[in-house]
């Protein structure tokens, strides 16, 4: 959940920065450079064709932008209005349909051929019931035979790679401090980012998220119960078979 930045009395009334304004610098590039080769590999291997796509939890619209450049009709949804604001500016050339929507209630003007839900967005759901509801909703917004491409991080990633602690990192000119707290089944990440604003001043942006570690069996049962055929379940890094020892599971599903 975004927490607004406080502006001292007498300061200019320009809108405060939000996490969406710095996302592309702090988080996005490292992930996109890993995700896109995997996405293209799946598309080529399975000879997927699609003219209409919805990117659910689209964030700042990077996937929308890249697919639009390929001539695909792309829409995007995100729970955060600030993410949609940034995505709208980034993708203005193509004028995609961008909407503020919770993924559990996804509602598109018409069914699409492909839904993408990337960067462990499904881990943001609170429990298995929400995961089931969301996957059913995705299926309802796909044409028969349409595909879903998504990824989720595992307990190994949340509990062991992150765990509980504090990490400081300098990303370009932005100083970041990441506080993490692991509890059974969930990891809470609290980020503080300090952005130079000129004349020796900085602006602080904070962001907190909680991610759920869903067992692989729970994920895949929810997928089949929602009416999907499981085509690929891969370790995103090694491209071997996905397992609980994987850091991130990468899925390709087809609506039956």
PDB file of C-alpha atoms in Angstrom:
ATOM      1  CA  UNK A   1       0.000   0.000   0.000  1.00  0.00           C
ATOM      2  CA  UNK A   2       1.356   3.412  -0.936  1.00  0.00           C
ATOM      3  CA  UNK A   3       2.038   5.869   1.877  1.00  0.00           C
ATOM      4  CA  UNK A   4       2.021   9.536   0.838  1.00  0.00           C
ATOM      5  CA  UNK A   5       5.155  11.617   1.221  1.00  0.00           C
ATOM      6  CA  UNK A   6       4.792  14.550   3.630  1.00  0.00           C
ATOM      7  CA  UNK A   7       5.743  18.001   2.293  1.00  0.00           C
ATOM      8  CA  UNK A   8       7.028  20.545   4.827  1.00  0.00           C
ATOM      9  CA  UNK A   9       5.152  23.843   5.292  1.00  0.00           C
ATOM     10  CA  UNK A  10       6.024  26.432   2.678  1.00  0.00           C
ATOM     11  CA  UNK A  11       7.285  23.890   0.180  1.00  0.00           C
ATOM     12  CA  UNK A  12       6.167  24.064  -3.476  1.00  0.00           C
ATOM     13  CA  UNK A  13       2.803  22.453  -4.149  1.00  0.00           C
ATOM     14  CA  UNK A  14       4.046  20.091  -6.848  1.00  0.00           C
ATOM     15  CA  UNK A  15       2.572  16.612  -6.356  1.00  0.00           C
ATOM     16  CA  UNK A  16       4.729  14.362  -4.176  1.00  0.00           C
ATOM     17  CA  UNK A  17       6.502  11.482  -5.823  1.00  0.00           C
ATOM     18  CA  UNK A  18       5.037   8.014  -5.435  1.00  0.00           C
ATOM     19  CA  UNK A  19       6.514   4.559  -5.884  1.00  0.00           C
ATOM     20  CA  UNK A  20       5.081   4.497  -9.404  1.00  0.00           C
ATOM     21  CA  UNK A  21       7.276   7.479 -10.319  1.00  0.00           C
ATOM     22  CA  UNK A  22      10.493   5.658  -9.417  1.00  0.00           C
ATOM     23  CA  UNK A  23       9.491   2.060 -10.187  1.00  0.00           C
ATOM     24  CA  UNK A  24      11.155   1.975 -13.591  1.00  0.00           C
ATOM     25  CA  UNK A  25      14.460   2.994 -12.034  1.00  0.00           C
ATOM     26  CA  UNK A  26      14.389   1.022  -8.789  1.00  0.00           C
ATOM     27  CA  UNK A  27      12.710  -2.297  -9.595  1.00  0.00           C
ATOM     28  CA  UNK A  28      11.678  -2.732 -13.206  1.00  0.00           C
ATOM     29  CA  UNK A  29      14.718  -3.044 -15.486  1.00  0.00           C
ATOM     30  CA  UNK A  30      16.386  -5.963 -13.705  1.00  0.00           C
ATOM     31  CA  UNK A  31      13.197  -7.991 -13.910  1.00  0.00           C
ATOM     32  CA  UNK A  32      12.231  -7.101 -17.477  1.00  0.00           C
ATOM     33  CA  UNK A  33      15.615  -8.134 -18.831  1.00  0.00           C
ATOM     34  CA  UNK A  34      15.096 -11.576 -17.279  1.00  0.00           C
ATOM     35  CA  UNK A  35      11.403 -11.895 -18.126  1.00  0.00           C
ATOM     36  CA  UNK A  36      11.291 -10.948 -21.781  1.00  0.00           C
ATOM     37  CA  UNK A  37      13.652 -13.646 -23.100  1.00  0.00           C
ATOM     38  CA  UNK A  38      11.572 -16.262 -21.242  1.00  0.00           C
ATOM     39  CA  UNK A  39       8.349 -14.825 -22.635  1.00  0.00           C
ATOM     40  CA  UNK A  40       9.705 -14.848 -26.190  1.00  0.00           C
ATOM     41  CA  UNK A  41      11.005 -18.379 -25.736  1.00  0.00           C
ATOM     42  CA  UNK A  42       7.547 -19.616 -24.770  1.00  0.00           C
ATOM     43  CA  UNK A  43       5.903 -17.800 -27.638  1.00  0.00           C
ATOM     44  CA  UNK A  44       8.368 -19.267 -30.146  1.00  0.00           C
ATOM     45  CA  UNK A  45       8.334 -22.791 -28.708  1.00  0.00           C
ATOM     46  CA  UNK A  46       4.541 -23.039 -28.672  1.00  0.00           C
ATOM     47  CA  UNK A  47       4.079 -20.901 -31.803  1.00  0.00           C
ATOM     48  CA  UNK A  48       1.615 -18.699 -29.941  1.00  0.00           C
ATOM     49  CA  UNK A  49      -0.235 -16.105 -31.948  1.00  0.00           C
ATOM     50  CA  UNK A  50      -2.275 -13.341 -30.393  1.00  0.00           C
ATOM     51  CA  UNK A  51      -3.675 -10.035 -31.551  1.00  0.00           C
ATOM     52  CA  UNK A  52      -5.314  -9.008 -28.269  1.00  0.00           C
ATOM     53  CA  UNK A  53      -3.618  -9.040 -24.864  1.00  0.00           C
ATOM     54  CA  UNK A  54      -4.419  -7.798 -21.371  1.00  0.00           C
ATOM     55  CA  UNK A  55      -1.573  -7.221 -18.947  1.00  0.00           C
ATOM     56  CA  UNK A  56      -3.065  -7.628 -15.471  1.00  0.00           C
ATOM     57  CA  UNK A  57      -1.182  -5.754 -12.734  1.00  0.00           C
ATOM     58  CA  UNK A  58       0.498  -3.849 -15.552  1.00  0.00           C
ATOM     59  CA  UNK A  59       2.394  -1.461 -13.279  1.00  0.00           C
ATOM     60  CA  UNK A  60       4.007   1.353 -15.239  1.00  0.00           C
ATOM     61  CA  UNK A  61       2.996  -0.203 -18.551  1.00  0.00           C
ATOM     62  CA  UNK A  62       6.312  -1.583 -19.778  1.00  0.00           C
ATOM     63  CA  UNK A  63       4.750  -4.781 -21.109  1.00  0.00           C
ATOM     64  CA  UNK A  64       1.928  -2.772 -22.680  1.00  0.00           C
ATOM     65  CA  UNK A  65       4.492  -0.533 -24.370  1.00  0.00           C
ATOM     66  CA  UNK A  66       6.675  -3.347 -25.691  1.00  0.00           C
ATOM     67  CA  UNK A  67       3.796  -5.374 -27.095  1.00  0.00           C
ATOM     68  CA  UNK A  68       2.177  -2.273 -28.587  1.00  0.00           C
ATOM     69  CA  UNK A  69       5.416  -1.624 -30.464  1.00  0.00           C
ATOM     70  CA  UNK A  70       5.008  -5.100 -31.979  1.00  0.00           C
ATOM     71  CA  UNK A  71       1.596  -4.170 -33.348  1.00  0.00           C
ATOM     72  CA  UNK A  72      -0.462  -6.033 -30.745  1.00  0.00           C
ATOM     73  CA  UNK A  73      -3.645  -4.519 -29.304  1.00  0.00           C
ATOM     74  CA  UNK A  74      -2.861  -4.362 -25.585  1.00  0.00           C
ATOM     75  CA  UNK A  75      -4.866  -3.253 -22.567  1.00  0.00           C
ATOM     76  CA  UNK A  76      -3.713  -3.045 -18.971  1.00  0.00           C
ATOM     77  CA  UNK A  77      -5.183  -3.058 -15.493  1.00  0.00           C
ATOM     78  CA  UNK A  78      -3.660  -2.297 -12.118  1.00  0.00           C
ATOM     79  CA  UNK A  79      -4.968  -1.779  -8.604  1.00  0.00           C
ATOM     80  CA  UNK A  80      -2.858   1.367  -8.134  1.00  0.00           C
ATOM     81  CA  UNK A  81      -4.069   4.606  -9.765  1.00  0.00           C
ATOM     82  CA  UNK A  82      -0.535   6.039  -9.753  1.00  0.00           C
ATOM     83  CA  UNK A  83       0.752   3.074 -11.757  1.00  0.00           C
ATOM     84  CA  UNK A  84      -2.001   3.635 -14.315  1.00  0.00           C
ATOM     85  CA  UNK A  85      -1.115   7.329 -14.394  1.00  0.00           C
ATOM     86  CA  UNK A  86       2.507   6.559 -15.252  1.00  0.00           C
ATOM     87  CA  UNK A  87       1.507   3.851 -17.739  1.00  0.00           C
ATOM     88  CA  UNK A  88      -0.862   6.248 -19.496  1.00  0.00           C
ATOM     89  CA  UNK A  89       1.976   8.712 -20.060  1.00  0.00           C
ATOM     90  CA  UNK A  90       4.451   6.034 -21.115  1.00  0.00           C
ATOM     91  CA  UNK A  91       2.033   4.455 -23.602  1.00  0.00           C
ATOM     92  CA  UNK A  92       0.345   7.643 -24.851  1.00  0.00           C
ATOM     93  CA  UNK A  93       1.484   7.019 -28.419  1.00  0.00           C
ATOM     94  CA  UNK A  94      -0.693   3.889 -28.672  1.00  0.00           C
ATOM     95  CA  UNK A  95      -3.616   5.010 -26.498  1.00  0.00           C
ATOM     96  CA  UNK A  96      -4.242   1.593 -24.905  1.00  0.00           C
ATOM     97  CA  UNK A  97      -7.174   0.965 -22.613  1.00  0.00           C
ATOM     98  CA  UNK A  98      -5.714   1.276 -19.096  1.00  0.00           C
ATOM     99  CA  UNK A  99      -7.999   0.754 -16.107  1.00  0.00           C
ATOM    100  CA  UNK A 100      -7.780   0.728 -12.322  1.00  0.00           C
ATOM    101  CA  UNK A 101      -9.115  -2.712 -11.367  1.00  0.00           C
ATOM    102  CA  UNK A 102      -8.432  -5.396  -8.764  1.00  0.00           C
ATOM    103  CA  UNK A 103      -7.358  -8.571 -10.513  1.00  0.00           C
ATOM    104  CA  UNK A 104      -9.989 -10.610  -8.631  1.00  0.00           C
ATOM    105  CA  UNK A 105     -12.693  -8.621 -10.438  1.00  0.00           C
ATOM    106  CA  UNK A 106     -11.082  -8.333 -13.873  1.00  0.00           C
ATOM    107  CA  UNK A 107     -13.646  -7.087 -16.379  1.00  0.00           C
ATOM    108  CA  UNK A 108     -12.659  -6.366 -19.979  1.00  0.00           C
ATOM    109  CA  UNK A 109     -14.819  -4.946 -22.770  1.00  0.00           C
ATOM    110  CA  UNK A 110     -14.429  -8.239 -24.624  1.00  0.00           C
ATOM    111  CA  UNK A 111     -12.435 -11.450 -24.121  1.00  0.00           C
ATOM    112  CA  UNK A 112      -8.798 -11.427 -25.224  1.00  0.00           C
ATOM    113  CA  UNK A 113      -6.479 -14.073 -26.644  1.00  0.00           C
ATOM    114  CA  UNK A 114      -3.748 -13.716 -24.014  1.00  0.00           C
ATOM    115  CA  UNK A 115      -3.608 -12.551 -20.404  1.00  0.00           C
ATOM    116  CA  UNK A 116      -0.262 -11.778 -18.803  1.00  0.00           C
ATOM    117  CA  UNK A 117       0.175 -11.483 -15.032  1.00  0.00           C
ATOM    118  CA  UNK A 118       3.861 -11.022 -14.319  1.00  0.00           C
ATOM    119  CA  UNK A 119       6.409 -10.167 -11.632  1.00  0.00           C
ATOM    120  CA  UNK A 120       4.819 -12.260  -8.835  1.00  0.00           C
ATOM    121  CA  UNK A 121       1.653 -10.166  -8.949  1.00  0.00           C
ATOM    122  CA  UNK A 122      -0.392 -13.245  -8.022  1.00  0.00           C
ATOM    123  CA  UNK A 123       1.685 -13.520  -4.830  1.00  0.00           C
ATOM    124  CA  UNK A 124       0.088 -10.250  -3.735  1.00  0.00           C
ATOM    125  CA  UNK A 125      -3.176 -12.125  -3.162  1.00  0.00           C
ATOM    126  CA  UNK A 126      -3.844 -12.811   0.509  1.00  0.00           C
ATOM    127  CA  UNK A 127      -4.829 -16.477   0.424  1.00  0.00           C
ATOM    128  CA  UNK A 128      -5.676 -19.500  -1.698  1.00  0.00           C
ATOM    129  CA  UNK A 129      -9.340 -18.505  -1.971  1.00  0.00           C
ATOM    130  CA  UNK A 130      -8.357 -15.216  -3.606  1.00  0.00           C
ATOM    131  CA  UNK A 131      -6.018 -17.092  -5.939  1.00  0.00           C
ATOM    132  CA  UNK A 132      -8.837 -19.420  -7.026  1.00  0.00           C
ATOM    133  CA  UNK A 133     -11.228 -16.504  -7.521  1.00  0.00           C
ATOM    134  CA  UNK A 134      -8.669 -14.591  -9.569  1.00  0.00           C
ATOM    135  CA  UNK A 135      -7.801 -17.488 -11.861  1.00  0.00           C
ATOM    136  CA  UNK A 136     -11.494 -18.149 -12.506  1.00  0.00           C
ATOM    137  CA  UNK A 137     -11.863 -14.478 -13.367  1.00  0.00           C
ATOM    138  CA  UNK A 138      -8.927 -14.644 -15.770  1.00  0.00           C
ATOM    139  CA  UNK A 139     -10.471 -17.652 -17.511  1.00  0.00           C
ATOM    140  CA  UNK A 140     -13.756 -15.792 -17.912  1.00  0.00           C
ATOM    141  CA  UNK A 141     -11.970 -12.972 -19.760  1.00  0.00           C
ATOM    142  CA  UNK A 142     -10.188 -15.224 -22.287  1.00  0.00           C
ATOM    143  CA  UNK A 143     -11.529 -16.553 -25.554  1.00  0.00           C
ATOM    144  CA  UNK A 144     -11.852 -20.377 -25.754  1.00  0.00           C
ATOM    145  CA  UNK A 145      -8.350 -21.690 -26.301  1.00  0.00           C
ATOM    146  CA  UNK A 146      -6.833 -18.438 -25.065  1.00  0.00           C
ATOM    147  CA  UNK A 147      -3.647 -18.449 -22.995  1.00  0.00           C
ATOM    148  CA  UNK A 148      -2.453 -17.178 -19.634  1.00  0.00           C
ATOM    149  CA  UNK A 149       1.230 -16.490 -18.961  1.00  0.00           C
ATOM    150  CA  UNK A 150       2.113 -15.784 -15.338  1.00  0.00           C
ATOM    151  CA  UNK A 151       4.826 -16.248 -12.751  1.00  0.00           C
ATOM    152  CA  UNK A 152       4.902 -16.645  -8.979  1.00  0.00           C
ATOM    153  CA  UNK A 153       7.762 -16.685  -6.504  1.00  0.00           C
ATOM    154  CA  UNK A 154       8.091 -19.627  -4.140  1.00  0.00           C
ATOM    155  CA  UNK A 155       8.601 -20.060  -0.415  1.00  0.00           C
ATOM    156  CA  UNK A 156      12.286 -20.603  -1.197  1.00  0.00           C
ATOM    157  CA  UNK A 157      12.496 -17.111  -2.644  1.00  0.00           C
ATOM    158  CA  UNK A 158      10.442 -15.352   0.014  1.00  0.00           C
ATOM    159  CA  UNK A 159      11.676 -17.167   3.115  1.00  0.00           C
ATOM    160  CA  UNK A 160      15.285 -17.909   2.208  1.00  0.00           C
ATOM    161  CA  UNK A 161      16.448 -15.453  -0.443  1.00  0.00           C
ATOM    162  CA  UNK A 162      14.698 -12.537   1.278  1.00  0.00           C
ATOM    163  CA  UNK A 163      13.840 -13.704   4.798  1.00  0.00           C
ATOM    164  CA  UNK A 164      13.901 -11.147   7.613  1.00  0.00           C
ATOM    165  CA  UNK A 165      16.437  -8.326   7.697  1.00  0.00           C
ATOM    166  CA  UNK A 166      17.521  -5.043   6.151  1.00  0.00           C
ATOM    167  CA  UNK A 167      19.201  -4.353   2.824  1.00  0.00           C
ATOM    168  CA  UNK A 168      20.585  -0.999   1.686  1.00  0.00           C
ATOM    169  CA  UNK A 169      21.306  -0.351  -1.984  1.00  0.00           C
ATOM    170  CA  UNK A 170      22.289   2.635  -4.080  1.00  0.00           C
ATOM    171  CA  UNK A 171      20.454   2.560  -7.426  1.00  0.00           C
ATOM    172  CA  UNK A 172      21.771   5.360  -9.637  1.00  0.00           C
ATOM    173  CA  UNK A 173      21.231   8.451  -7.465  1.00  0.00           C
ATOM    174  CA  UNK A 174      18.469   6.847  -5.360  1.00  0.00           C
ATOM    175  CA  UNK A 175      19.314   5.443  -1.930  1.00  0.00           C
ATOM    176  CA  UNK A 176      17.053   2.531  -0.982  1.00  0.00           C
ATOM    177  CA  UNK A 177      16.531   0.705   2.300  1.00  0.00           C
ATOM    178  CA  UNK A 178      14.565  -2.553   2.253  1.00  0.00           C
ATOM    179  CA  UNK A 179      13.163  -3.915   5.524  1.00  0.00           C
ATOM    180  CA  UNK A 180      11.849  -7.469   5.221  1.00  0.00           C
ATOM    181  CA  UNK A 181       9.905  -9.599   7.661  1.00  0.00           C
ATOM    182  CA  UNK A 182       9.120 -13.259   7.035  1.00  0.00           C
ATOM    183  CA  UNK A 183       6.225 -14.929   8.829  1.00  0.00           C
ATOM    184  CA  UNK A 184       4.732 -18.328   8.094  1.00  0.00           C
ATOM    185  CA  UNK A 185       3.473 -18.111   4.490  1.00  0.00           C
ATOM    186  CA  UNK A 186       3.986 -14.342   3.994  1.00  0.00           C
ATOM    187  CA  UNK A 187       6.803 -11.839   3.487  1.00  0.00           C
ATOM    188  CA  UNK A 188       6.309  -8.138   4.166  1.00  0.00           C
ATOM    189  CA  UNK A 189       8.677  -5.771   2.362  1.00  0.00           C
ATOM    190  CA  UNK A 190       8.928  -2.133   3.395  1.00  0.00           C
ATOM    191  CA  UNK A 191      10.927   0.085   1.067  1.00  0.00           C
ATOM    192  CA  UNK A 192      12.187   3.581   1.813  1.00  0.00           C
ATOM    193  CA  UNK A 193      13.686   5.403  -1.166  1.00  0.00           C
ATOM    194  CA  UNK A 194      15.437   8.774  -0.995  1.00  0.00           C
ATOM    195  CA  UNK A 195      15.391  10.722  -4.267  1.00  0.00           C
ATOM    196  CA  UNK A 196      17.528  13.832  -4.841  1.00  0.00           C
ATOM    197  CA  UNK A 197      15.357  16.805  -5.792  1.00  0.00           C
ATOM    198  CA  UNK A 198      18.066  19.447  -6.230  1.00  0.00           C
ATOM    199  CA  UNK A 199      19.934  21.918  -4.008  1.00  0.00           C
ATOM    200  CA  UNK A 200      20.869  19.176  -1.575  1.00  0.00           C
ATOM    201  CA  UNK A 201      17.275  18.179  -0.840  1.00  0.00           C
ATOM    202  CA  UNK A 202      15.783  14.702  -1.024  1.00  0.00           C
ATOM    203  CA  UNK A 203      12.256  13.370  -1.166  1.00  0.00           C
ATOM    204  CA  UNK A 204      11.317  10.167   0.616  1.00  0.00           C
ATOM    205  CA  UNK A 205       8.997   7.624  -0.957  1.00  0.00           C
ATOM    206  CA  UNK A 206       7.818   4.577   0.964  1.00  0.00           C
ATOM    207  CA  UNK A 207       6.136   1.425  -0.295  1.00  0.00           C
ATOM    208  CA  UNK A 208       4.988  -1.661   1.561  1.00  0.00           C
ATOM    209  CA  UNK A 209       3.818  -4.946   0.079  1.00  0.00           C
ATOM    210  CA  UNK A 210       3.012  -8.361   1.472  1.00  0.00           C
ATOM    211  CA  UNK A 211       3.524 -11.466  -0.652  1.00  0.00           C
ATOM    212  CA  UNK A 212       2.075 -14.914  -0.026  1.00  0.00           C
ATOM    213  CA  UNK A 213       4.050 -18.114  -0.547  1.00  0.00           C
ATOM    214  CA  UNK A 214       1.590 -20.474  -2.234  1.00  0.00           C
ATOM    215  CA  UNK A 215       2.634 -24.148  -2.385  1.00  0.00           C
ATOM    216  CA  UNK A 216       3.081 -25.354  -5.945  1.00  0.00           C
ATOM    217  CA  UNK A 217       0.325 -27.940  -5.516  1.00  0.00           C
ATOM    218  CA  UNK A 218      -2.099 -25.204  -4.417  1.00  0.00           C
ATOM    219  CA  UNK A 219      -1.188 -23.043  -7.416  1.00  0.00           C
ATOM    220  CA  UNK A 220      -1.578 -25.789  -9.976  1.00  0.00           C
ATOM    221  CA  UNK A 221      -4.770 -27.189  -8.472  1.00  0.00           C
ATOM    222  CA  UNK A 222      -6.284 -23.697  -8.594  1.00  0.00           C
ATOM    223  CA  UNK A 223      -5.242 -23.408 -12.241  1.00  0.00           C
ATOM    224  CA  UNK A 224      -6.870 -26.655 -13.317  1.00  0.00           C
ATOM    225  CA  UNK A 225      -9.978 -25.958 -11.217  1.00  0.00           C
ATOM    226  CA  UNK A 226     -10.336 -22.632 -13.055  1.00  0.00           C
ATOM    227  CA  UNK A 227     -10.495 -24.470 -16.376  1.00  0.00           C
ATOM    228  CA  UNK A 228      -6.890 -24.197 -17.544  1.00  0.00           C
ATOM    229  CA  UNK A 229      -4.677 -26.825 -19.131  1.00  0.00           C
ATOM    230  CA  UNK A 230      -1.137 -26.621 -17.778  1.00  0.00           C
ATOM    231  CA  UNK A 231       1.254 -26.445 -20.741  1.00  0.00           C
ATOM    232  CA  UNK A 232       4.442 -25.316 -18.994  1.00  0.00           C
ATOM    233  CA  UNK A 233       5.545 -25.113 -15.356  1.00  0.00           C
ATOM    234  CA  UNK A 234       9.170 -24.026 -15.438  1.00  0.00           C
ATOM    235  CA  UNK A 235      11.903 -22.763 -13.177  1.00  0.00           C
ATOM    236  CA  UNK A 236      12.263 -19.304 -14.676  1.00  0.00           C
ATOM    237  CA  UNK A 237      16.022 -19.163 -14.103  1.00  0.00           C
ATOM    238  CA  UNK A 238      17.194 -22.652 -15.089  1.00  0.00           C
ATOM    239  CA  UNK A 239      14.287 -23.459 -17.429  1.00  0.00           C
ATOM    240  CA  UNK A 240      14.121 -26.892 -15.835  1.00  0.00           C
ATOM    241  CA  UNK A 241      10.966 -28.319 -14.332  1.00  0.00           C
ATOM    242  CA  UNK A 242       9.496 -26.001 -11.723  1.00  0.00           C
ATOM    243  CA  UNK A 243       9.669 -27.173  -8.120  1.00  0.00           C
ATOM    244  CA  UNK A 244       9.468 -25.875  -4.569  1.00  0.00           C
ATOM    245  CA  UNK A 245      13.247 -25.384  -4.750  1.00  0.00           C
ATOM    246  CA  UNK A 246      12.836 -22.940  -7.640  1.00  0.00           C
ATOM    247  CA  UNK A 247      12.997 -19.235  -6.900  1.00  0.00           C
ATOM    248  CA  UNK A 248      10.290 -18.380  -9.421  1.00  0.00           C
ATOM    249  CA  UNK A 249       7.747 -20.542 -11.246  1.00  0.00           C
ATOM    250  CA  UNK A 250       6.850 -19.558 -14.800  1.00  0.00           C
ATOM    251  CA  UNK A 251       3.580 -20.832 -16.252  1.00  0.00           C
ATOM    252  CA  UNK A 252       1.910 -21.138 -19.623  1.00  0.00           C
ATOM    253  CA  UNK A 253      -1.748 -22.154 -19.448  1.00  0.00           C
ATOM    254  CA  UNK A 254      -4.477 -22.670 -22.031  1.00  0.00           C
ATOM    255  CA  UNK A 255      -8.166 -22.169 -21.379  1.00  0.00           C
ATOM    256  CA  UNK A 256      -9.920 -25.455 -22.062  1.00  0.00           C
TER     257      UNK A 256
END
